[in-house]
Structures are given as structure tokens and as C-alpha cells.
PDB file of C-alpha atoms in Angstrom:
ATOM      1  CA  UNK J   1      -2.829  10.662  15.988  1.00 42.00           C
ATOM      2  CA  UNK J   2      -0.849   9.804  13.514  1.00 44.00           C
ATOM      3  CA  UNK J   3       2.238   7.831  13.545  1.00 42.00           C
ATOM      4  CA  UNK J   4       5.124   9.198  11.830  1.00 42.00           C
ATOM      5  CA  UNK J   5       8.499   7.781  10.398  1.00 42.00           C
ATOM      6  CA  UNK J   6       9.681   7.248  13.782  1.00 42.00           C
ATOM      7  CA  UNK J   7       6.854   5.389  14.753  1.00 42.00           C
ATOM      8  CA  UNK J   8       5.686   7.833  17.564  1.00 42.00           C
ATOM      9  CA  UNK J   9       2.173   8.769  17.805  1.00 40.00           C
ATOM     10  CA  UNK J  10       1.743  12.780  18.028  1.00 43.00           C
ATOM     11  CA  UNK J  11      -1.356  12.860  19.955  1.00 45.00           C
ATOM     12  CA  UNK J  12      -0.815  16.792  20.123  1.00 46.00           C
ATOM     13  CA  UNK J  13      -0.634  18.015  16.588  1.00 48.00           C
ATOM     14  CA  UNK J  14      -2.551  15.391  15.070  1.00 52.00           C
ATOM     15  CA  UNK J  15      -6.438  15.248  15.231  1.00 51.00           C
ATOM     16  CA  UNK J  16      -8.808  12.269  14.007  1.00 49.00           C
ATOM     17  CA  UNK J  17     -10.641  15.269  11.894  1.00 51.00           C
ATOM     18  CA  UNK J  18      -7.772  16.636  10.246  1.00 54.00           C
ATOM     19  CA  UNK J  19      -7.161  12.788   9.628  1.00 50.00           C
ATOM     20  CA  UNK J  20     -10.726  12.204   8.397  1.00 50.00           C
ATOM     21  CA  UNK J  21     -10.854  15.362   6.205  1.00 53.00           C
ATOM     22  CA  UNK J  22      -7.420  14.140   4.280  1.00 56.00           C
ATOM     23  CA  UNK J  23      -8.851  10.719   4.046  1.00 56.00           C
ATOM     24  CA  UNK J  24     -11.571  12.035   2.167  1.00 52.00           C
ATOM     25  CA  UNK J  25      -9.955  14.116   0.082  1.00 55.00           C
ATOM     26  CA  UNK J  26      -7.588  11.690  -1.289  1.00 58.00           C
ATOM     27  CA  UNK J  27     -10.653   8.988  -1.677  1.00 65.00           C
ATOM     28  CA  UNK J  28     -12.475  12.120  -3.817  1.00 66.00           C
ATOM     29  CA  UNK J  29      -8.781  12.283  -5.385  1.00 65.00           C
ATOM     30  CA  UNK J  30      -9.421   8.909  -6.321  1.00 71.00           C
ATOM     31  CA  UNK J  31     -12.800   8.762  -7.652  1.00 85.00           C
ATOM     32  CA  UNK J  32     -11.903  11.385  -9.758  1.00 90.00           C
ATOM     33  CA  UNK J  33     -10.137   9.036 -12.635  1.00 91.00           C
ATOM     34  CA  UNK J  34     -13.670   7.055 -12.160  1.00 91.00           C
ATOM     35  CA  UNK J  35     -15.674  10.397 -12.810  1.00 92.00           C
ATOM     36  CA  UNK J  36     -14.056  11.337 -15.498  1.00 95.00           C
ATOM     37  CA  UNK J  37     -13.864   7.767 -17.236  1.00 96.00           C
ATOM     38  CA  UNK J  38     -17.739   8.273 -16.831  1.00 95.00           C
ATOM     39  CA  UNK J  39     -18.235  11.876 -18.227  1.00 96.00           C
ATOM     40  CA  UNK J  40     -15.571  10.729 -21.663  1.00 97.00           C
ATOM     41  CA  UNK J  41     -18.337   7.555 -22.104  1.00 97.00           C
ATOM     42  CA  UNK J  42     -20.993  10.189 -22.848  1.00 93.00           C
ATOM     43  CA  UNK J  43     -18.928  11.224 -26.087  1.00 95.00           C
ATOM     44  CA  UNK J  44     -15.862  12.912 -26.781  1.00 96.00           C
ATOM     45  CA  UNK J  45     -15.131  15.336 -24.025  1.00 96.00           C
ATOM     46  CA  UNK J  46     -12.897  19.118 -23.704  1.00 95.00           C
ATOM     47  CA  UNK J  47     -10.911  19.178 -20.385  1.00 95.00           C
ATOM     48  CA  UNK J  48     -12.614  23.133 -19.179  1.00 93.00           C
ATOM     49  CA  UNK J  49     -16.555  21.171 -19.684  1.00 94.00           C
ATOM     50  CA  UNK J  50     -15.245  17.938 -17.590  1.00 95.00           C
ATOM     51  CA  UNK J  51     -14.542  20.552 -14.654  1.00 93.00           C
ATOM     52  CA  UNK J  52     -17.622  21.987 -15.374  1.00 92.00           C
ATOM     53  CA  UNK J  53     -19.848  19.414 -15.210  1.00 92.00           C
ATOM     54  CA  UNK J  54     -17.861  18.172 -11.785  1.00 90.00           C
ATOM     55  CA  UNK J  55     -18.008  21.536  -9.668  1.00 88.00           C
ATOM     56  CA  UNK J  56     -21.975  21.476 -10.863  1.00 89.00           C
ATOM     57  CA  UNK J  57     -22.472  18.714  -8.656  1.00 85.00           C
ATOM     58  CA  UNK J  58     -20.252  20.062  -5.304  1.00 78.00           C
ATOM     59  CA  UNK J  59     -17.097  18.160  -6.581  1.00 65.00           C
ATOM     60  CA  UNK J  60     -15.092  21.710  -6.914  1.00 63.00           C
ATOM     61  CA  UNK J  61     -13.638  20.911  -3.226  1.00 66.00           C
ATOM     62  CA  UNK J  62     -11.013  17.942  -4.753  1.00 66.00           C
ATOM     63  CA  UNK J  63     -11.319  18.259  -8.005  1.00 76.00           C
ATOM     64  CA  UNK J  64      -9.357  21.592  -9.633  1.00 84.00           C
ATOM     65  CA  UNK J  65      -8.756  22.375 -12.985  1.00 87.00           C
ATOM     66  CA  UNK J  66      -5.087  20.902 -12.519  1.00 90.00           C
ATOM     67  CA  UNK J  67      -6.342  17.675 -11.183  1.00 89.00           C
ATOM     68  CA  UNK J  68      -8.982  17.196 -13.842  1.00 93.00           C
ATOM     69  CA  UNK J  69      -5.788  17.878 -16.597  1.00 95.00           C
ATOM     70  CA  UNK J  70      -3.094  15.498 -14.569  1.00 94.00           C
ATOM     71  CA  UNK J  71      -6.324  12.998 -14.599  1.00 94.00           C
ATOM     72  CA  UNK J  72      -7.215  13.097 -18.432  1.00 96.00           C
ATOM     73  CA  UNK J  73      -3.392  12.702 -18.930  1.00 96.00           C
ATOM     74  CA  UNK J  74      -2.622   9.572 -16.447  1.00 94.00           C
ATOM     75  CA  UNK J  75      -5.526   8.435 -18.434  1.00 96.00           C
ATOM     76  CA  UNK J  76      -4.101   9.055 -21.820  1.00 97.00           C
ATOM     77  CA  UNK J  77      -0.785   7.848 -21.048  1.00 97.00           C
ATOM     78  CA  UNK J  78      -2.442   4.439 -19.400  1.00 95.00           C
ATOM     79  CA  UNK J  79      -4.325   3.958 -22.590  1.00 97.00           C
ATOM     80  CA  UNK J  80      -7.792   4.480 -21.029  1.00 97.00           C
ATOM     81  CA  UNK J  81      -8.396   7.425 -23.470  1.00 97.00           C
ATOM     82  CA  UNK J  82      -7.314   9.202 -26.668  1.00 98.00           C
ATOM     83  CA  UNK J  83      -6.836  12.726 -27.413  1.00 97.00           C
ATOM     84  CA  UNK J  84      -7.412  14.993 -30.468  1.00 96.00           C
ATOM     85  CA  UNK J  85      -7.585  18.613 -31.632  1.00 95.00           C
ATOM     86  CA  UNK J  86     -11.123  20.248 -32.684  1.00 93.00           C
ATOM     87  CA  UNK J  87     -12.444  23.493 -33.548  1.00 85.00           C
ATOM     88  CA  UNK J  88     -15.115  25.133 -31.954  1.00 73.00           C
ATOM     89  CA  UNK J  89     -18.185  25.636 -34.683  1.00 74.00           C
ATOM     90  CA  UNK J  90     -17.749  29.136 -33.391  1.00 78.00           C
ATOM     91  CA  UNK J  91     -14.367  29.544 -34.774  1.00 80.00           C
ATOM     92  CA  UNK J  92     -13.287  29.433 -30.642  1.00 84.00           C
ATOM     93  CA  UNK J  93      -9.811  28.137 -29.954  1.00 88.00           C
ATOM     94  CA  UNK J  94      -9.182  24.963 -30.964  1.00 91.00           C
ATOM     95  CA  UNK J  95      -9.887  22.324 -27.964  1.00 93.00           C
ATOM     96  CA  UNK J  96      -8.231  18.769 -26.924  1.00 96.00           C
ATOM     97  CA  UNK J  97     -10.836  16.566 -26.975  1.00 96.00           C
ATOM     98  CA  UNK J  98     -10.583  13.251 -25.041  1.00 98.00           C
ATOM     99  CA  UNK J  99     -12.377  10.014 -26.083  1.00 97.00           C
ATOM    100  CA  UNK J 100     -12.449   6.377 -24.238  1.00 97.00           C
ATOM    101  CA  UNK J 101     -10.672   3.779 -26.201  1.00 98.00           C
ATOM    102  CA  UNK J 102     -11.942  -0.064 -25.675  1.00 97.00           C
ATOM    103  CA  UNK J 103      -9.470  -0.553 -22.535  1.00 97.00           C
ATOM    104  CA  UNK J 104     -11.001   2.926 -21.132  1.00 97.00           C
ATOM    105  CA  UNK J 105     -14.904   0.971 -21.612  1.00 97.00           C
ATOM    106  CA  UNK J 106     -13.213  -2.185 -19.820  1.00 96.00           C
ATOM    107  CA  UNK J 107     -11.418   0.022 -16.907  1.00 94.00           C
ATOM    108  CA  UNK J 108     -14.823   1.854 -16.429  1.00 95.00           C
ATOM    109  CA  UNK J 109     -17.206  -1.199 -16.202  1.00 94.00           C
ATOM    110  CA  UNK J 110     -14.699  -2.568 -13.430  1.00 92.00           C
ATOM    111  CA  UNK J 111     -14.662   1.043 -11.097  1.00 90.00           C
ATOM    112  CA  UNK J 112     -18.682   0.830 -11.546  1.00 91.00           C
ATOM    113  CA  UNK J 113     -18.582  -3.247 -10.526  1.00 91.00           C
ATOM    114  CA  UNK J 114     -16.520  -1.849  -7.645  1.00 88.00           C
ATOM    115  CA  UNK J 115     -18.497   1.634  -6.997  1.00 86.00           C
ATOM    116  CA  UNK J 116     -21.461  -1.041  -6.879  1.00 88.00           C
ATOM    117  CA  UNK J 117     -19.982  -3.527  -4.259  1.00 88.00           C
ATOM    118  CA  UNK J 118     -18.494   0.066  -2.312  1.00 85.00           C
ATOM    119  CA  UNK J 119     -22.771   1.281  -2.249  1.00 87.00           C
ATOM    120  CA  UNK J 120     -23.908  -2.185  -0.854  1.00 89.00           C
ATOM    121  CA  UNK J 121     -21.414  -2.285   1.539  1.00 88.00           C
ATOM    122  CA  UNK J 122     -21.981   1.333   2.995  1.00 85.00           C
ATOM    123  CA  UNK J 123     -26.188   0.653   2.698  1.00 88.00           C
ATOM    124  CA  UNK J 124     -25.044  -2.619   5.072  1.00 88.00           C
ATOM    125  CA  UNK J 125     -23.028  -0.963   7.781  1.00 86.00           C
ATOM    126  CA  UNK J 126     -25.722   2.506   7.762  1.00 84.00           C
ATOM    127  CA  UNK J 127     -28.588  -0.251   8.610  1.00 84.00           C
ATOM    128  CA  UNK J 128     -26.780  -2.338  11.179  1.00 77.00           C
ATOM    129  CA  UNK J 129     -27.015   1.518  12.691  1.00 68.00           C
ATOM    130  CA  UNK J 130     -22.710   1.919  13.470  1.00 57.00           C
ATOM    131  CA  UNK J 131     -23.496   4.990  11.347  1.00 55.00           C
ATOM    132  CA  UNK J 132     -25.632   7.622  12.371  1.00 54.00           C
ATOM    133  CA  UNK J 133     -24.666  10.154  10.070  1.00 55.00           C
ATOM    134  CA  UNK J 134     -24.859   8.366   6.230  1.00 51.00           C
ATOM    135  CA  UNK J 135     -28.893   7.594   5.186  1.00 52.00           C
ATOM    136  CA  UNK J 136     -28.935   4.253   3.243  1.00 47.00           C
TER     137      UNK J 136
END
């Protein structure tokens, strides 16, 4: 069920599972900023390398290469990262490397604190027995 612009609920075309899937994708895309910051905090990285690290952990459902590069550009525009061109030691093509700025480090710490609170909340809810599909 969804409330459309007219304020009407369409019970025929909108199912709860459709909205749950959309909510999960949206949450995942919001987490991508935190994830990218976390990866870049480990040291300079390039976009394809970041995307590969995310895919290796199963995050490719919501983090296409395009999502990663858009996130990297947004982080640079906001001052959370800086980038520079670096040539590969093997003589390969130049790569745009990304590093955290001091602002990016502070933003990452804020995200980490928020994630810690969220994890505690999820654990509390699952202990109450209201969520049977999540493990604490």
C-alpha cells in the first residue's frame, strides 16, 4: 500500500514486499557513502578497487560501478575526499586515487557512531522477540 500524490492508497498495485525491497535498496545506497569512506580510510584507493571490495562482500546489489563513482564525486565535492592521478607501477593507465581529508575522517567517525547506535537498537529489538528473522 502506498499513498500517492493525490493522497489515495492504491491497495491493488502496491504490495508491502515491493516497498520493503525499495526501502532496503534506499538504505543500502545511503550506507554506500559510509562504506566508501570506510574503505578510503584504509589508504588511497581508486574507484574500481573500491567497487571490487564492496562486491566481494555481497554489496553489488545496490552498489554498481556507477553508484560508487557518483558517491566518490559527491564525497569530493563536499570535501570529504581529495583525488589525484597516479600511474600504475606496471605501466598501466593512470588511476584516480581518493584519500580522506580531515573533514572526511570526522564524517566517518559520525557515521560509525550512528551505526553503533543502530546496531544496538537492532539487537534490542531482536531480543524483544519482535523480529524473528534477525539474529542478535
